[in-house]
CSV table of C-alpha atoms in Angstrom, one decimal:
chain,number,residue,atom,x,y,z
A,1,MET,CA,3.4,9.6,-6.5
A,2,ASN,CA,3.4,10.1,-10.3
A,3,TYR,CA,4.7,6.6,-10.6
A,4,TYR,CA,1.6,5.2,-9.1
A,5,LEU,CA,-0.7,7.2,-11.3
A,6,LYS,CA,1.0,6.0,-14.5
A,7,HIS,CA,1.3,2.4,-13.4
A,8,PRO,CA,-1.0,-0.2,-15.1
A,9,TYR,CA,-2.2,-1.1,-11.6
A,10,GLY,CA,-3.2,2.5,-10.8
A,11,ARG,CA,-6.8,1.4,-10.0
A,12,VAL,CA,-5.5,-1.2,-7.6
A,13,VAL,CA,-3.3,1.3,-5.9
A,14,ALA,CA,-6.2,3.8,-5.7
A,15,GLY,CA,-8.3,1.1,-4.2
A,16,ALA,CA,-5.7,0.3,-1.6
A,17,ILE,CA,-5.3,4.0,-0.7
A,18,GLY,CA,-9.1,4.3,-0.4
A,19,LEU,CA,-9.3,1.2,1.8
A,20,ASP,CA,-6.5,2.5,4.1
A,21,PHE,CA,-8.3,5.8,4.4
A,22,LEU,CA,-11.5,4.0,5.2
A,23,ALA,CA,-9.7,2.0,7.9
A,24,PHE,CA,-8.6,5.3,9.5
A,25,VAL,CA,-12.1,6.8,9.2
A,26,ALA,CA,-13.6,3.7,10.9
A,27,ALA,CA,-11.0,3.9,13.7
A,28,ALA,CA,-11.7,7.5,14.3
A,29,SER,CA,-15.5,7.0,14.1
A,30,LEU,CA,-15.3,4.1,16.6
A,31,THR,CA,-13.2,6.3,18.9
A,32,TRP,CA,-15.7,9.1,18.6
A,33,ILE,CA,-18.6,6.8,19.4
A,34,PHE,CA,-17.1,4.8,22.3
A,35,ALA,CA,-14.4,7.0,23.8
A,36,ARG,CA,-16.2,10.4,23.7
A,37,PRO,CA,-13.1,12.5,23.0
A,38,PRO,CA,-13.0,16.0,24.6
A,39,ALA,CA,-12.8,17.8,21.2
A,40,THR,CA,-15.7,19.2,19.3
A,41,GLY,CA,-17.0,17.1,16.4
A,42,SER,CA,-15.6,19.4,13.7
A,43,ALA,CA,-12.2,19.7,15.4
A,44,PHE,CA,-12.0,15.9,15.8
A,45,ALA,CA,-13.1,15.4,12.1
A,46,LEU,CA,-10.4,17.8,10.9
A,47,ILE,CA,-7.7,16.2,13.0
A,48,SER,CA,-8.8,12.8,12.0
A,49,ALA,CA,-8.7,13.7,8.3
A,50,LEU,CA,-5.2,15.1,8.7
A,51,GLY,CA,-4.2,11.9,10.5
A,52,ALA,CA,-5.6,9.8,7.7
A,53,LEU,CA,-3.7,11.8,5.1
A,54,LEU,CA,-0.5,11.5,7.1
A,55,CYS,CA,-0.9,7.8,7.5
A,56,CYS,CA,-1.4,7.3,3.8
A,57,ALA,CA,1.6,9.5,3.1
A,58,ALA,CA,3.7,7.4,5.5
A,59,LEU,CA,2.5,4.2,3.8
A,60,ALA,CA,3.3,5.7,0.4
A,61,SER,CA,6.8,6.8,1.5
A,62,GLY,CA,7.5,3.3,2.9
A,63,GLU,CA,6.5,1.6,-0.4
A,64,GLY,CA,3.1,0.6,1.0
A,65,TYR,CA,1.4,1.1,-2.3
A,66,ALA,CA,4.1,-0.5,-4.5
A,67,PRO,CA,2.6,-3.3,-6.6
A,68,SER,CA,5.2,-5.7,-5.1
A,69,THR,CA,3.9,-4.8,-1.7
A,70,LEU,CA,0.2,-5.1,-2.6
A,71,SER,CA,0.8,-8.5,-4.1
A,72,SER,CA,2.5,-10.0,-1.1
A,73,TRP,CA,0.9,-10.5,2.4
A,74,ARG,CA,4.4,-10.7,4.0
A,75,GLN,CA,5.4,-7.4,2.4
A,76,ASN,CA,2.2,-5.8,3.6
A,77,VAL,CA,2.9,-6.8,7.2
A,78,ARG,CA,6.4,-5.5,7.0
A,79,VAL,CA,5.3,-2.1,5.6
A,80,VAL,CA,2.5,-1.7,8.1
A,81,LEU,CA,4.8,-2.6,11.0
A,82,ARG,CA,7.5,-0.2,9.7
A,83,THR,CA,4.8,2.5,9.4
A,84,MET,CA,3.7,1.8,12.9
A,85,GLY,CA,7.2,2.4,14.1
A,86,VAL,CA,7.4,5.7,12.2
A,87,ALA,CA,4.0,6.7,13.7
A,88,PHE,CA,5.2,5.8,17.2
A,89,ALA,CA,8.3,7.9,16.8
A,90,VAL,CA,6.4,10.9,15.5
A,91,ALA,CA,3.9,10.5,18.4
A,92,LEU,CA,6.7,10.5,20.9
A,93,PHE,CA,8.2,13.6,19.3
A,94,LEU,CA,4.8,15.4,19.3
A,95,PHE,CA,4.1,14.3,22.9
A,96,ALA,CA,7.4,15.9,24.0
A,97,ALA,CA,7.0,19.0,21.8
A,98,VAL,CA,3.3,19.7,22.0
A,99,ARG,CA,1.4,20.1,25.3
A,100,THR,CA,-1.5,17.6,25.3
A,101,THR,CA,-4.0,16.7,28.0
A,102,PRO,CA,-4.3,13.1,29.1
A,103,GLU,CA,-7.7,12.9,27.4
A,104,GLN,CA,-6.1,14.0,24.1
A,105,THR,CA,-3.3,11.5,24.5
A,106,GLU,CA,-5.9,8.8,25.3
A,107,THR,CA,-7.9,9.7,22.2
A,108,LEU,CA,-4.8,9.5,19.9
A,109,ALA,CA,-3.9,6.1,21.4
A,110,SER,CA,-7.4,4.8,20.9
A,111,VAL,CA,-7.4,5.8,17.3
A,112,ALA,CA,-4.0,4.2,16.7
A,113,LEU,CA,-5.0,1.1,18.6
A,114,LEU,CA,-8.0,0.6,16.3
A,115,TYR,CA,-6.4,1.8,13.1
A,116,PHE,CA,-3.5,-0.6,12.7
A,117,PRO,CA,-5.5,-3.8,13.2
A,118,LEU,CA,-8.2,-2.4,10.8
A,119,LEU,CA,-5.4,-1.5,8.4
A,120,LEU,CA,-4.0,-5.1,8.4
A,121,ALA,CA,-7.4,-6.6,8.2
A,122,GLY,CA,-8.3,-4.4,5.2
A,123,ARG,CA,-5.0,-5.2,3.5
A,124,PHE,CA,-5.7,-8.9,4.0
A,125,VAL,CA,-9.1,-8.7,2.5
A,126,PHE,CA,-7.8,-6.4,-0.3
A,127,ARG,CA,-5.1,-8.9,-1.1
A,128,SER,CA,-7.5,-11.8,-1.2
A,129,VAL,CA,-9.9,-9.9,-3.5
A,130,THR,CA,-7.3,-8.6,-5.9
A,131,SER,CA,-5.5,-11.9,-6.2
A,132,VAL,CA,-8.4,-13.1,-8.3
A,133,ARG,CA,-7.1,-11.6,-11.5
A,134,ARG,CA,-8.3,-11.2,-15.0
A,135,ALA,CA,-6.5,-12.9,-17.8
A,136,PRO,CA,-3.0,-11.5,-18.3
A,137,ASP,CA,-2.0,-9.4,-21.3
A,138,ARG,CA,-0.1,-11.7,-23.7
A,139,ILE,CA,3.1,-10.2,-25.0
A,140,LEU,CA,5.3,-11.3,-28.0
A,141,ILE,CA,8.6,-9.5,-28.1
A,142,VAL,CA,9.8,-8.6,-31.6
A,143,GLY,CA,13.5,-9.1,-31.8
A,144,ALA,CA,16.0,-11.0,-29.9
A,145,GLY,CA,18.7,-8.5,-29.0
A,146,ASP,CA,19.9,-7.3,-25.6
A,147,LEU,CA,17.0,-4.9,-25.2
A,148,ALA,CA,14.5,-7.7,-25.9
A,149,VAL,CA,16.2,-9.9,-23.3
A,150,ALA,CA,16.2,-7.1,-20.8
A,151,ILE,CA,12.5,-6.5,-21.4
A,152,ALA,CA,11.8,-10.2,-20.9
A,153,ASP,CA,13.9,-10.3,-17.7
A,154,HIS,CA,12.0,-7.3,-16.4
A,155,ILE,CA,8.6,-8.9,-17.1
A,156,ARG,CA,9.7,-12.1,-15.4
A,157,SER,CA,11.1,-10.3,-12.3
A,158,GLN,CA,7.7,-8.7,-11.5
A,159,PRO,CA,5.6,-10.7,-8.9
A,160,HIS,CA,2.3,-10.2,-10.7
A,161,PRO,CA,2.8,-8.0,-13.7
A,162,GLY,CA,-0.4,-9.0,-15.4
A,163,ILE,CA,1.6,-9.9,-18.4
A,164,GLU,CA,2.2,-13.3,-19.9
A,165,LEU,CA,5.4,-13.5,-22.0
A,166,LEU,CA,4.7,-15.7,-25.0
A,167,GLY,CA,8.2,-15.5,-26.4
A,168,PHE,CA,10.3,-13.8,-29.0
A,169,LEU,CA,9.7,-13.2,-32.7
A,170,SER,CA,13.1,-13.0,-34.5
A,171,ASP,CA,15.2,-14.2,-37.4
A,172,ASP,CA,17.7,-15.5,-34.9
A,173,PHE,CA,17.1,-19.0,-33.6
A,174,LEU,CA,17.5,-18.1,-29.9
A,175,PRO,CA,17.7,-14.7,-28.2
A,176,GLN,CA,21.1,-13.6,-26.9
A,177,GLY,CA,21.6,-14.7,-23.3
A,178,ILE,CA,18.9,-17.4,-23.5
A,179,ALA,CA,20.2,-20.9,-23.4
A,180,GLY,CA,18.4,-23.7,-25.3
């Protein structure tokens, strides 16, 4: 998680986490309003908050908040589907290990049924909004050695690093490993 906090796109990642949490809150709220679960309001809110945290943790462990995922709709869908699979496996385990009433099972299924489409819709909107970018930071690499070329390769390999590589500043005519 420390990686995400230090990353230049930390605010983007924080926004994605907030939006995913909001999708879960919306799913739980809609379930509370329309399905009338058997739990008390405070118990349902506590269980919903725990569920939202676990879903965000599952997304984080599956690279759901990596910049490369947030910048690609295809990667978002893959991560969400993988997270759904993990959530389904955990639900099956809990269903077998913990005694639940049919009403509780129905409530959990209702929240999940609403959450994943809301999550995908939120990710789609988030991707659309964050794809409108500010001007990239312009970088000029001083030197033309192996390290300079490795830095340039790293910058170029990122899908949307927010960095525009202007070139190299060096006494050498061309950097090592760069052909004319």
